[in-house]
PDB file of C-alpha atoms in Angstrom:
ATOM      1  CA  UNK A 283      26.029   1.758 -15.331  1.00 86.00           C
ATOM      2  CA  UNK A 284      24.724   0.075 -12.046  1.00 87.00           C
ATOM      3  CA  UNK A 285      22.900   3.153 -10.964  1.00 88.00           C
ATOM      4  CA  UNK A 286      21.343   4.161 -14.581  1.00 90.00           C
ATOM      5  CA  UNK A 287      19.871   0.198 -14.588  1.00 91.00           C
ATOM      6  CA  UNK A 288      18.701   1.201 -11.005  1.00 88.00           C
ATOM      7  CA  UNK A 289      17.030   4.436 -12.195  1.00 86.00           C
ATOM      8  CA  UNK A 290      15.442   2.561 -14.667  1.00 90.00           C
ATOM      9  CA  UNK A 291      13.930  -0.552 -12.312  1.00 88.00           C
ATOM     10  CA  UNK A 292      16.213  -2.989 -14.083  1.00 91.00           C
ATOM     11  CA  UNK A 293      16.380  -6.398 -11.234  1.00 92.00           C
ATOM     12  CA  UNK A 294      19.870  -6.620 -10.249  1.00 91.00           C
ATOM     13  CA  UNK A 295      20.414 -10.041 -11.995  1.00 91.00           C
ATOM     14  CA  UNK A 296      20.152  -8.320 -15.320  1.00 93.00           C
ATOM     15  CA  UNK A 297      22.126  -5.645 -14.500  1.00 91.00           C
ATOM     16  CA  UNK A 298      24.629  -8.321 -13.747  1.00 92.00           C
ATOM     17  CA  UNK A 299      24.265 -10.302 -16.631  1.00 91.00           C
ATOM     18  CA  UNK A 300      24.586  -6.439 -18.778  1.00 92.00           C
ATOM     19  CA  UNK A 301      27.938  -6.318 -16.766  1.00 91.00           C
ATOM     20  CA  UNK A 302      28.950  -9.588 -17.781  1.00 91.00           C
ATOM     21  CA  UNK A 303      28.383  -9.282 -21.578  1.00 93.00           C
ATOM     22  CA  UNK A 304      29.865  -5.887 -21.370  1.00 91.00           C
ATOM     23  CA  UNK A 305      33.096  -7.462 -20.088  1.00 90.00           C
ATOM     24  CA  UNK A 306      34.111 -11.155 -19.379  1.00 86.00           C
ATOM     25  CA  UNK A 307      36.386 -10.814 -17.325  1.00 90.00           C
ATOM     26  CA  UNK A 308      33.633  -9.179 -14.500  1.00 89.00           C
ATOM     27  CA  UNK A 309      34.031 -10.782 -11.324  1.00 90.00           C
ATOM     28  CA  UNK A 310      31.309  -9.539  -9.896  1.00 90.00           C
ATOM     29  CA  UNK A 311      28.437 -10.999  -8.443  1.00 91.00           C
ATOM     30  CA  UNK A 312      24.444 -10.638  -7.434  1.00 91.00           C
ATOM     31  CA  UNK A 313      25.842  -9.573  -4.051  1.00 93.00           C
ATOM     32  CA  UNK A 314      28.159  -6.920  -5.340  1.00 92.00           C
ATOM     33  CA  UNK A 315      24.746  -5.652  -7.222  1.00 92.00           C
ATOM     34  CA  UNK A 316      22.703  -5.631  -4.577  1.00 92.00           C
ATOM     35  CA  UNK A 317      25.453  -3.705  -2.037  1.00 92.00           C
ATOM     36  CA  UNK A 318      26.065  -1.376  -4.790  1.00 91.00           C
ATOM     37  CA  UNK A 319      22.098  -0.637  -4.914  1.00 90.00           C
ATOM     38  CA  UNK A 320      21.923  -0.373  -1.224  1.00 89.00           C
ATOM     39  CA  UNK A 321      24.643   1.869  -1.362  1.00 91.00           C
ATOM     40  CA  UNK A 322      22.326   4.259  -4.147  1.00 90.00           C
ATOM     41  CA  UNK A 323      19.566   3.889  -2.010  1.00 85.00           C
ATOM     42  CA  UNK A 324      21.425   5.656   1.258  1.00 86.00           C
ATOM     43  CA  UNK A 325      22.905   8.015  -0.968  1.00 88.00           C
ATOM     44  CA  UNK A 326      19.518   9.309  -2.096  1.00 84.00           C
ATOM     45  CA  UNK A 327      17.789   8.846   1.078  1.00 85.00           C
ATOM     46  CA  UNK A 328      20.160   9.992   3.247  1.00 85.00           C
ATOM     47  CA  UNK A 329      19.504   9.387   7.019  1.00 84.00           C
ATOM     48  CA  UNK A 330      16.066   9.747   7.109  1.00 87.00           C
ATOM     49  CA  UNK A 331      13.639   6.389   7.636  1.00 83.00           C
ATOM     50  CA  UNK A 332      12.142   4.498   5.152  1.00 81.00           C
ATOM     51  CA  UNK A 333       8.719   6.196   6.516  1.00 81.00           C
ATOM     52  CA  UNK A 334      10.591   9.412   6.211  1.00 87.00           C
ATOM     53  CA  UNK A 335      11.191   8.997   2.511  1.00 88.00           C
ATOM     54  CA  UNK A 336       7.004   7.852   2.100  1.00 87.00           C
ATOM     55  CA  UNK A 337       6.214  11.265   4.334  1.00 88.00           C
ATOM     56  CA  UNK A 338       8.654  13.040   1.942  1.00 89.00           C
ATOM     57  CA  UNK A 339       7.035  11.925  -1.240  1.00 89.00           C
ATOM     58  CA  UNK A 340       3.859  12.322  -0.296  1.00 90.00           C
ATOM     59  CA  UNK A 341       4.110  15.649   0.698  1.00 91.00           C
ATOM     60  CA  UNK A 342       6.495  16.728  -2.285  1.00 94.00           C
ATOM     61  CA  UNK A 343       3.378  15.471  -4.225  1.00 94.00           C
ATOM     62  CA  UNK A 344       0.283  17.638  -2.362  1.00 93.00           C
ATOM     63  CA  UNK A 345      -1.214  14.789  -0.764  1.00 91.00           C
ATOM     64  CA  UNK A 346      -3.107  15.640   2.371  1.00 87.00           C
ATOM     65  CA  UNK A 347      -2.172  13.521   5.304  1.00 82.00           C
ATOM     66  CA  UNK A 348      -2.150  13.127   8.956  1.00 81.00           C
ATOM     67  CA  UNK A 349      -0.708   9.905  10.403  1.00 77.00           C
ATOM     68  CA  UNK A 350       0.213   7.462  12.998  1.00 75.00           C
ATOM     69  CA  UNK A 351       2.652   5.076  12.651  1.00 72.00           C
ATOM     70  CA  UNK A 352       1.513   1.365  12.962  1.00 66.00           C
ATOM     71  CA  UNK A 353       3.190  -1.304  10.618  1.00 64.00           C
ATOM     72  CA  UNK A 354       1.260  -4.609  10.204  1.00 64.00           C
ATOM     73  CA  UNK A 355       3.074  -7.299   8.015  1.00 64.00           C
ATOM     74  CA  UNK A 356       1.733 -10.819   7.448  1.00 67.00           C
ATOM     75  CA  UNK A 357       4.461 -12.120   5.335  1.00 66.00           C
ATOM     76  CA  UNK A 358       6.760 -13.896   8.287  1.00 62.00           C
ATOM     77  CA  UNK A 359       7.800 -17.058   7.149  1.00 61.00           C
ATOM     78  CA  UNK A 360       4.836 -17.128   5.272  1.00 63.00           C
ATOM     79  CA  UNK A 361       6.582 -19.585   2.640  1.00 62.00           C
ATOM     80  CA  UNK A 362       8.006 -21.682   5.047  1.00 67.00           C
ATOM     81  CA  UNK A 363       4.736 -22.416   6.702  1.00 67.00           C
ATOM     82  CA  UNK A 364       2.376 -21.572   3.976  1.00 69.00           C
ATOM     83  CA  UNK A 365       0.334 -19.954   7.011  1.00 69.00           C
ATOM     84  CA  UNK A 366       0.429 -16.023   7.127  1.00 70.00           C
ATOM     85  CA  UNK A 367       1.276 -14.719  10.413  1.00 73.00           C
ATOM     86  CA  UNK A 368       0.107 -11.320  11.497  1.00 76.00           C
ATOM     87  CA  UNK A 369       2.622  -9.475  13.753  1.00 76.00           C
ATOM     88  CA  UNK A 370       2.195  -5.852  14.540  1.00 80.00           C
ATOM     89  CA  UNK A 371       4.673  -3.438  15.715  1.00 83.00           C
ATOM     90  CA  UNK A 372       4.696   0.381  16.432  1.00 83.00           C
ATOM     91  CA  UNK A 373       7.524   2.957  16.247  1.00 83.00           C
ATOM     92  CA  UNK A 374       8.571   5.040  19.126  1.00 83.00           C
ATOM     93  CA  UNK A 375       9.862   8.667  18.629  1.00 80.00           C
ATOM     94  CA  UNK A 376      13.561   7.529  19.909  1.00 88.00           C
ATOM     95  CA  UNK A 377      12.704   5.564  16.295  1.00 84.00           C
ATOM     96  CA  UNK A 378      12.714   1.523  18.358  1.00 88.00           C
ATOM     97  CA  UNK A 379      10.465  -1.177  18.025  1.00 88.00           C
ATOM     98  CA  UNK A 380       7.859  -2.777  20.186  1.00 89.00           C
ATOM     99  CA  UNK A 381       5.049  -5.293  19.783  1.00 87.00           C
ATOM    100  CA  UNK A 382       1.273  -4.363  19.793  1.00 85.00           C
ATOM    101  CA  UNK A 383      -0.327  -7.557  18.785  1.00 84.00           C
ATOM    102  CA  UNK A 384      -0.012 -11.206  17.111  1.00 81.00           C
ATOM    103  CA  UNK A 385      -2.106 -12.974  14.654  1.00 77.00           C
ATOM    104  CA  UNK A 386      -2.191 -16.623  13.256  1.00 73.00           C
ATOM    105  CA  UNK A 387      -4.662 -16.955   9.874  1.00 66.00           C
ATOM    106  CA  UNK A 388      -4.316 -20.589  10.262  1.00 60.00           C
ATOM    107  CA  UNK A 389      -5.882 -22.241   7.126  1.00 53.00           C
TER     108      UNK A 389
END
């Protein structure tokens, strides 16, 4: 049932509350959901990156595309703060880590 709701975009706290009315004596909870959909998620993916799996799609799809990795993400602690902070961060072949540059969009 977990995986059809997951098929089907369902967020896991409904699928939890589904499981719940279905029977009452569930103990599960949002964590078991969200392990369970992790779980889905490696099964289909395998062990290939989450860049892998865009690469994947996009070429199962006919896109044309060359690339380079480079992730930028401005969403650290971005609540917290309520200041975005630009950090950006490569991928080696070996598949590690490593900085390339910081940014503060102070407001």
């Amino acid at each position: 049932m977990v995986e059809e709701m997951k098929i089907n975009n369902v967020p896991a706290r409904d699928i939890l509350s589904a499981l719940k009315r279905q029977n009452s004596k569930n103990v599960s909870t949002l964590k078991t959901i969200y392990n369970e959909c992790y779980k889905l998620q490696m099964d289909e993916h395998g062990d290939r990156s989450q860049m892998q799996v865009v690469f994947g799609f996009l070429h199962s799809k006919g896109y044309i595309f060359n690339h380079r990795i480079m992730m930028m993400d401005a969403t650290y602690k971005t609540n917290k703060y309520n200041m975005p902070f630009l950090e950006i961060v490569g991928v080696t072949s070996t598949n590690t880590t490593f900085s390339i540059g910081f940014g503060d969009f102070g407001l």
